[in-house]
Short mmCIF file of C-alpha atoms and ligand atoms in Angstrom, two decimals:
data_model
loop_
_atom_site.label_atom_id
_atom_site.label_comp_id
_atom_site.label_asym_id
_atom_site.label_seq_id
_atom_site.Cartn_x
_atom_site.Cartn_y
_atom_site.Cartn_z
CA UNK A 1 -29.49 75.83 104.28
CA UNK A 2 -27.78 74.33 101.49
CA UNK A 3 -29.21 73.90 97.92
CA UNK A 4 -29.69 70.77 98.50
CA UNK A 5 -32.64 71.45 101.36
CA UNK A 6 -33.90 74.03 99.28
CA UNK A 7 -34.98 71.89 96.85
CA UNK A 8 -36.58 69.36 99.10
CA UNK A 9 -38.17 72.08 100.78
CA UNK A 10 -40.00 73.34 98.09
CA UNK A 11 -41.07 69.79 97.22
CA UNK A 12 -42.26 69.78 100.59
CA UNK A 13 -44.59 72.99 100.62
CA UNK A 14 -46.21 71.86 96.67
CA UNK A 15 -46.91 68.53 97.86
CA UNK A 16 -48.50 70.45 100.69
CA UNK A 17 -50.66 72.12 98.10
CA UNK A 18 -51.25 69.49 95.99
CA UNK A 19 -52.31 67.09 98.80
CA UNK A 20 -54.91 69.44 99.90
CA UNK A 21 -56.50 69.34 96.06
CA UNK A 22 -56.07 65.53 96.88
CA UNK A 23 -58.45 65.42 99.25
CA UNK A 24 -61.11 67.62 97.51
CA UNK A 25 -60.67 64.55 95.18
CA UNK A 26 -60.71 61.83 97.51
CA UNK A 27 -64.11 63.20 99.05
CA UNK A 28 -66.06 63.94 96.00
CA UNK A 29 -64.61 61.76 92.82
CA UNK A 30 -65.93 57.87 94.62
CA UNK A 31 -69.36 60.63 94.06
CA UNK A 32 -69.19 61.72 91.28
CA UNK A 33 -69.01 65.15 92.08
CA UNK A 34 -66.96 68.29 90.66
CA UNK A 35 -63.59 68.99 92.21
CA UNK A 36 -63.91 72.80 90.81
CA UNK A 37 -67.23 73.47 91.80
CA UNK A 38 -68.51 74.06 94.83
CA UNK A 39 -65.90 75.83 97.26
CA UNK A 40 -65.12 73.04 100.37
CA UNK A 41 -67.78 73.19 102.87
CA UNK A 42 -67.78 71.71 106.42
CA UNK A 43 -69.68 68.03 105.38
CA UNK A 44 -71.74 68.58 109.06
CA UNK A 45 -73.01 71.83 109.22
CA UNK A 46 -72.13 73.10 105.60
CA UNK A 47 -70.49 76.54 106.29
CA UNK A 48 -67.91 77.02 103.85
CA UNK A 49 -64.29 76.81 104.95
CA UNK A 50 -62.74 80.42 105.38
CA UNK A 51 -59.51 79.92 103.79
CA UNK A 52 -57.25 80.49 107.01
CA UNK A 53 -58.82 77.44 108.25
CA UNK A 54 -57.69 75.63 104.71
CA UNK A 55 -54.08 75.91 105.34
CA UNK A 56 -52.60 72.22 105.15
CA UNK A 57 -51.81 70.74 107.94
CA UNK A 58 -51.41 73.99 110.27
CA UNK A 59 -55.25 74.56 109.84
CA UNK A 60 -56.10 71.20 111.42
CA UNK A 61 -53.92 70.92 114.13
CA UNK A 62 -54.80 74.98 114.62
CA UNK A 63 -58.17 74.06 114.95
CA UNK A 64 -57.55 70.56 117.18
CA UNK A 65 -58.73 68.74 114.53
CA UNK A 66 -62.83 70.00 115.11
CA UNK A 67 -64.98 72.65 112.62
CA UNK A 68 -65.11 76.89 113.76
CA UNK A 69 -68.64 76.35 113.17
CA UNK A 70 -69.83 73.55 114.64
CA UNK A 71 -67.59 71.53 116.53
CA UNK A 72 -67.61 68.45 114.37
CA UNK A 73 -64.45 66.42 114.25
CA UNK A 74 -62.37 66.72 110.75
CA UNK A 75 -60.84 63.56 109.78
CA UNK A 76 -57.31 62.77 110.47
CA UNK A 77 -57.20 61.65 106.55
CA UNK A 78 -56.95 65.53 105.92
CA UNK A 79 -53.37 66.23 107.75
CA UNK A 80 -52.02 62.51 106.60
CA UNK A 81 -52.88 62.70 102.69
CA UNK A 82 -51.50 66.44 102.85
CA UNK A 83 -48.17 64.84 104.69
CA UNK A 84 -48.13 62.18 102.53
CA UNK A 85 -48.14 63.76 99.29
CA UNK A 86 -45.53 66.68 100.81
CA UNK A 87 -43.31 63.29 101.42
CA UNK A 88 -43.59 61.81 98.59
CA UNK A 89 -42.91 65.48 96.76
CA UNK A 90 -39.99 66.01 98.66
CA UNK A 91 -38.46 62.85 97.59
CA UNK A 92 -39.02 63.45 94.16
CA UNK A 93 -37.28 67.02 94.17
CA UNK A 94 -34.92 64.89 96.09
CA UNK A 95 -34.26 62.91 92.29
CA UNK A 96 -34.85 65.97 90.54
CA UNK A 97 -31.38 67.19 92.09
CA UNK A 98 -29.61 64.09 91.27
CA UNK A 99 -30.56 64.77 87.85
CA UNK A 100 -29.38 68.07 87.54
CA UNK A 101 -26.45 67.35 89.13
CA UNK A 102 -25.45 64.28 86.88
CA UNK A 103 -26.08 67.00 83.97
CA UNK A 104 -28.77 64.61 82.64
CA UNK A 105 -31.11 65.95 79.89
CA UNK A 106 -34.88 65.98 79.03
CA UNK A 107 -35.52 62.18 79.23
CA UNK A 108 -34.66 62.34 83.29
CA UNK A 109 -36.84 65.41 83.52
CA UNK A 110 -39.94 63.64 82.09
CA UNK A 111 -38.85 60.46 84.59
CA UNK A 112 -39.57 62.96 87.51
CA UNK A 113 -42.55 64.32 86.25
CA UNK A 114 -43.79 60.91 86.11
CA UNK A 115 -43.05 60.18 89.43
CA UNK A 116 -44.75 63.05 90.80
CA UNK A 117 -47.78 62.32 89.09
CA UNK A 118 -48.08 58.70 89.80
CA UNK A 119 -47.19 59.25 93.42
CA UNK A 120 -50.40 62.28 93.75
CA UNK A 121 -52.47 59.93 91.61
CA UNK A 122 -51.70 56.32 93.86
CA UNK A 123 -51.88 57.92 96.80
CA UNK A 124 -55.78 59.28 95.75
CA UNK A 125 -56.64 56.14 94.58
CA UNK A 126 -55.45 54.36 97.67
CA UNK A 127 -57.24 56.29 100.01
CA UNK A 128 -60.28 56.55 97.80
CA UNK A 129 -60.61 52.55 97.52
CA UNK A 130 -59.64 51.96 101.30
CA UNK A 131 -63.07 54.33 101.79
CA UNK A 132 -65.68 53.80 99.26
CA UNK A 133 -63.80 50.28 97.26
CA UNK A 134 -64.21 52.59 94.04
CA UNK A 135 -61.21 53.65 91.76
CA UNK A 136 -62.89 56.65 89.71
CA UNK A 137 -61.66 56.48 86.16
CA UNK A 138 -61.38 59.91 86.70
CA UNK A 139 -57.97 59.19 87.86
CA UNK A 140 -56.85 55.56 86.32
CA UNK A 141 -57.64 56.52 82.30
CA UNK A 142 -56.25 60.27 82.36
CA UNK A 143 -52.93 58.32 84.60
CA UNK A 144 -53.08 55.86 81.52
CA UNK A 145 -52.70 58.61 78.95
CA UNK A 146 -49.75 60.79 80.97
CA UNK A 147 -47.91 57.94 81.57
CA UNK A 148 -47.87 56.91 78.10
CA UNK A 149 -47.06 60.43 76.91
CA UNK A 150 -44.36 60.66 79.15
CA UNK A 151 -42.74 57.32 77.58
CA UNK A 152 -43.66 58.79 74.53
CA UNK A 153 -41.59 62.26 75.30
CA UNK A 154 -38.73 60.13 76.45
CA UNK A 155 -38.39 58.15 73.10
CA UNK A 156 -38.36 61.39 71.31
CA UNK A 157 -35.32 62.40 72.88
CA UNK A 158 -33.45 59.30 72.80
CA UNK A 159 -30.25 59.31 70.79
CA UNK A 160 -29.37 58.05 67.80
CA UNK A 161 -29.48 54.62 67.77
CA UNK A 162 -30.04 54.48 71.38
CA UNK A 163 -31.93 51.53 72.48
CA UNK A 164 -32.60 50.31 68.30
CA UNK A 165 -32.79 46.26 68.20
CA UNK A 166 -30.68 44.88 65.71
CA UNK A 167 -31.19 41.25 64.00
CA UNK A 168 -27.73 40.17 62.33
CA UNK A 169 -25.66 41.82 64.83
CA UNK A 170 -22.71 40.87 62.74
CA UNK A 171 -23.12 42.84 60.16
CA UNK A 172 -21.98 46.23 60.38
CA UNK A 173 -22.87 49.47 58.33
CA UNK A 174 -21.10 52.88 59.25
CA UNK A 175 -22.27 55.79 57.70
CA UNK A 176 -19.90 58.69 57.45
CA UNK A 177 -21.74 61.84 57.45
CA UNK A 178 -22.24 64.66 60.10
CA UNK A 179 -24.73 63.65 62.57
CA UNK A 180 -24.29 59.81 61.53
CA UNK A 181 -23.74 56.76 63.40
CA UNK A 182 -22.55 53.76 63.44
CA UNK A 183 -25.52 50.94 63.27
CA UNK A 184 -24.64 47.34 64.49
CA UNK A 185 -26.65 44.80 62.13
CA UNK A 186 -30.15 45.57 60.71
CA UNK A 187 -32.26 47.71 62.78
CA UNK A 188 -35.07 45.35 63.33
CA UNK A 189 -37.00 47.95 65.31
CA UNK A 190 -35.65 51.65 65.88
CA UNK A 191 -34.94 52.71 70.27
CA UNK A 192 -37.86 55.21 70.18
CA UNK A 193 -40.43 52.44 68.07
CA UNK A 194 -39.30 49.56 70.64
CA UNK A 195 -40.06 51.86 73.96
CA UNK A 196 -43.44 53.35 72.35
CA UNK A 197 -44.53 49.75 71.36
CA UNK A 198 -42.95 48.19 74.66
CA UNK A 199 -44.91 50.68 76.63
CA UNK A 200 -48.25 49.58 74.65
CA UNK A 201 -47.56 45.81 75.23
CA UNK A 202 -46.75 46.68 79.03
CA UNK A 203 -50.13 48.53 79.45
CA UNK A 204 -52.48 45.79 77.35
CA UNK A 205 -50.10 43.01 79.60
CA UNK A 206 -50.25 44.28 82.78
CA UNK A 207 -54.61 44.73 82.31
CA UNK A 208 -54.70 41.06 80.72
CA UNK A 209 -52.25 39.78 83.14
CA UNK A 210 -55.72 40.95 86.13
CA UNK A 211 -58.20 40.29 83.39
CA UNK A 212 -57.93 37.09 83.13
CA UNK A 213 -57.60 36.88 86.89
CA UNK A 214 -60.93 37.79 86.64
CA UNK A 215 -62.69 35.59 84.51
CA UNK A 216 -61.02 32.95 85.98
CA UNK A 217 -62.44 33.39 89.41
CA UNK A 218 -65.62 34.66 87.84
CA UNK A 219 -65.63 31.14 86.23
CA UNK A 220 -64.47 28.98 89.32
CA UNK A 221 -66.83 30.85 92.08
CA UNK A 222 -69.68 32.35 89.81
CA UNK A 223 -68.66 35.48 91.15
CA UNK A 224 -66.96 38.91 90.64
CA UNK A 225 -64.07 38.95 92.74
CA UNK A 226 -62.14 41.84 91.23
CA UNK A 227 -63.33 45.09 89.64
CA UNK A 228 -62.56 46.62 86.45
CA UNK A 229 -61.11 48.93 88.37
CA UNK A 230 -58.22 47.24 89.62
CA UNK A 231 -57.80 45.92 86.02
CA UNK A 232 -57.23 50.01 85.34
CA UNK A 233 -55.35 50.72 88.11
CA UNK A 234 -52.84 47.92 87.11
CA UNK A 235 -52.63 49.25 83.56
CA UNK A 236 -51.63 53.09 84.86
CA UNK A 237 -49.09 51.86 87.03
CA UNK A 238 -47.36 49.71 83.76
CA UNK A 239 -48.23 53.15 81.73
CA UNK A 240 -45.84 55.16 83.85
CA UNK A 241 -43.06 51.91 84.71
CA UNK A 242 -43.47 49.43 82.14
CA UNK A 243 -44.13 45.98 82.75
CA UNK A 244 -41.90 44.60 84.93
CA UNK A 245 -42.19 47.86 87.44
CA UNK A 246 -46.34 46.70 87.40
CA UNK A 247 -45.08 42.81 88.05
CA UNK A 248 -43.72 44.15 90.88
CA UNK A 249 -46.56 46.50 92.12
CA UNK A 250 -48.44 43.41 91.62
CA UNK A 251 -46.36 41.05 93.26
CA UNK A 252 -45.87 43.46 96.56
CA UNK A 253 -49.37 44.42 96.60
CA UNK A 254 -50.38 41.16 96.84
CA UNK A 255 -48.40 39.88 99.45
CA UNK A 256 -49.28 42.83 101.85
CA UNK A 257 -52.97 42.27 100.97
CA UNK A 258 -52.52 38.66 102.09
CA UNK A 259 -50.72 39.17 105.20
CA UNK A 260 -53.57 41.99 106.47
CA UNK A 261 -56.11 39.41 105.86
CA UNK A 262 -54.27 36.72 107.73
CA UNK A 263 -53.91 39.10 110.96
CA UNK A 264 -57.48 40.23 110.48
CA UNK A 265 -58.55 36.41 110.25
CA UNK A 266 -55.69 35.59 113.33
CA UNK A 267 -57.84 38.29 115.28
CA UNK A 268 -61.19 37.06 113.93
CA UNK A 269 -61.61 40.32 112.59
CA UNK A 270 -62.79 39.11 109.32
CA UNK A 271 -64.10 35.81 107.81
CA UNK A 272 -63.02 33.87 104.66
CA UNK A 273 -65.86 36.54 103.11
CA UNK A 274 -64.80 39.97 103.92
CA UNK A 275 -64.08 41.74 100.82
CA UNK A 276 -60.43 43.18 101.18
CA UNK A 277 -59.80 46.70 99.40
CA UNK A 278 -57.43 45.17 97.26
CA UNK A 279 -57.21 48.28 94.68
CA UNK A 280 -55.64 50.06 97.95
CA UNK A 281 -52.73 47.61 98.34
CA UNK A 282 -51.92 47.10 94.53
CA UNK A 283 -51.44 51.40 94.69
CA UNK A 284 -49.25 50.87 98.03
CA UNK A 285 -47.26 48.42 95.61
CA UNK A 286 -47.04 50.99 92.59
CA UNK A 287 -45.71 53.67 95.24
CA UNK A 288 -43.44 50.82 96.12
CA UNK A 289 -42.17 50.14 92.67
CA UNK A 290 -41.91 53.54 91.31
CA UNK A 291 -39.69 54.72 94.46
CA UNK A 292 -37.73 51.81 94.83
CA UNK A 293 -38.07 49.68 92.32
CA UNK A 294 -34.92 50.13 90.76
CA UNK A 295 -32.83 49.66 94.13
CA UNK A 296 -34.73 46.89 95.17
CA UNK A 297 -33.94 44.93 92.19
CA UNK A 298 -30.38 46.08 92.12
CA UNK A 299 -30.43 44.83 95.75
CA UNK A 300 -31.39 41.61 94.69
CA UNK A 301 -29.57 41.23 91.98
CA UNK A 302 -26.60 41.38 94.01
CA UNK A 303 -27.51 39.39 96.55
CA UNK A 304 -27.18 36.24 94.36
CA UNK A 305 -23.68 37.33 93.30
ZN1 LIG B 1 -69.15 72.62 110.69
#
């Protein structure tokens, strides 16, 4: 095997690991309960799990999917959050490679990171409002506060005069010192101030964008058709891709909420009241975005060209 599967490989085998902390999560956070404390139990007869029956994946198909102790079926959710997460891991060493290879520096580094993170943390919350329609805050505020230190990291390490916004473009000052550079018009707002305040804006837009959403359907049908939760979730995802990358999250979720609930209607599966778990598809839209965002709007872009 070359490098190159190496890499992917161990993506693989930590998302494996991290996937099976996922579901500790998923099953206990929509409870409130510690994901430290106790060790995993069988949920049927409560024998805790020896830990050759814990391996991810291999465990469960080992054990055809029912408990040593009792014979009670294990979810298939187990295998396919452990898979997913290994997926979704492997993809991002996949980047991480690209990175190195292009020589890139820090900034790059802290872009994978990021995608990591908001890949283990939509992935939880998609499963966990799909099951209980909760989105612990357990998961959306800390997501909040890594993606904006991440952004934060990133505009440390921008260069100088990298991504400043000039007024008066036409008036140019060059300073001619060591380490100096050559500013175009008056620095209105410095690279690393625009990104830290951008990312600010995109986080207050993106949960006033849902927000008001809410109270308008609040007001219209004099009742709550959204959680707070949502309003959270939609603010982590602009945390770790900005605004537009949570427009677009938004806009995807959206439409593949309204097309389940026109087949489950078409099969009269569900009436005009059944409460869809829409927290589930706006994270299915942030995995969307943060994977292929970029290429999807470079796809468009040149589609009207
Ligand atoms: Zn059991």
């Amino acid at each position: 095997m070359t490098l190159l599967g190496w890499f992917e490989l161990g993506g693989f085998v930590v998302g494996l690991l991290f996937g099976s902390f996922l579901n500790v999560c998923i099953s206990r956070l929509p409870e409130h309960e510690s994901v430290v404390q106790p060790r995993s139990r069988c949920g049927e007869c409560g024998h805790p799990i020896r830990w050759y029956d814990n391996v991810p994946v291999l465990s469960w198909v080992l054990l055809r999917a029912k408990c040593r102790d009792c014979a009670k079926r294990i979810s298939w959710r187990y295998p396919v959050v452990e898979l997913a997460v290994a997926i979704w891991f492997a993809a991002t060493a996949e980047r991480l490679r690209e990175f190195v290879s292009a020589n890139s520096s820090f900034p790059s580094f802290a872009d994978v990171a990021g995608l990591a993170v908001i890949g283990f943390l939509l992935i939880g919350l998609m499963v966990m409002d799909w099951r209980t329609q909760r989105l612990p805050d357990a998961f959306t505020l800390p997501g909040i506060a890594i993606g904006f230190a991440l952004t934060c990291v990133q505009a440390w390490f921008l260069a100088p005069g990298e991504g400043d916004i000039a007024l008066n473009p036409t008036h140019q000052l060059r300073m001619n010192s060591p380490g100096s550079f050559q500013a175009r018009g008056n620095v209105f707002v410095t690279g690393p101030e625009a990104m830290v305040l951008g990312r600010v804006g995109a986080i207050v837009g993106a949960a006033l964008i849902l927000l008001v959403i809410r109270w308008t359907y609040k007001a219209l049908r004099g009742q709550q058709g959204m959680g707070l939760g949502d309003v959270k979730l939609l603010a982590m995802i602009a945390a770790f891709l900005g605004f537009g990358g949570s427009l677009m999250a938004l806009g995807v979720g959206v439409m593949t909420a309204a097309i389940y609930a026109v087949a489950l209607l078409a099969m009269r599966r569900a009436t005009a009241k059944t409460k869809l778990p829409f927290g589930s598809f706006l994270a299915a839209g942030g995995l969307f975005a943060a994977m292929w965002g970029q290429r999807a709007v470079e796809w468009y872009v040149n589609l009207w060209r």
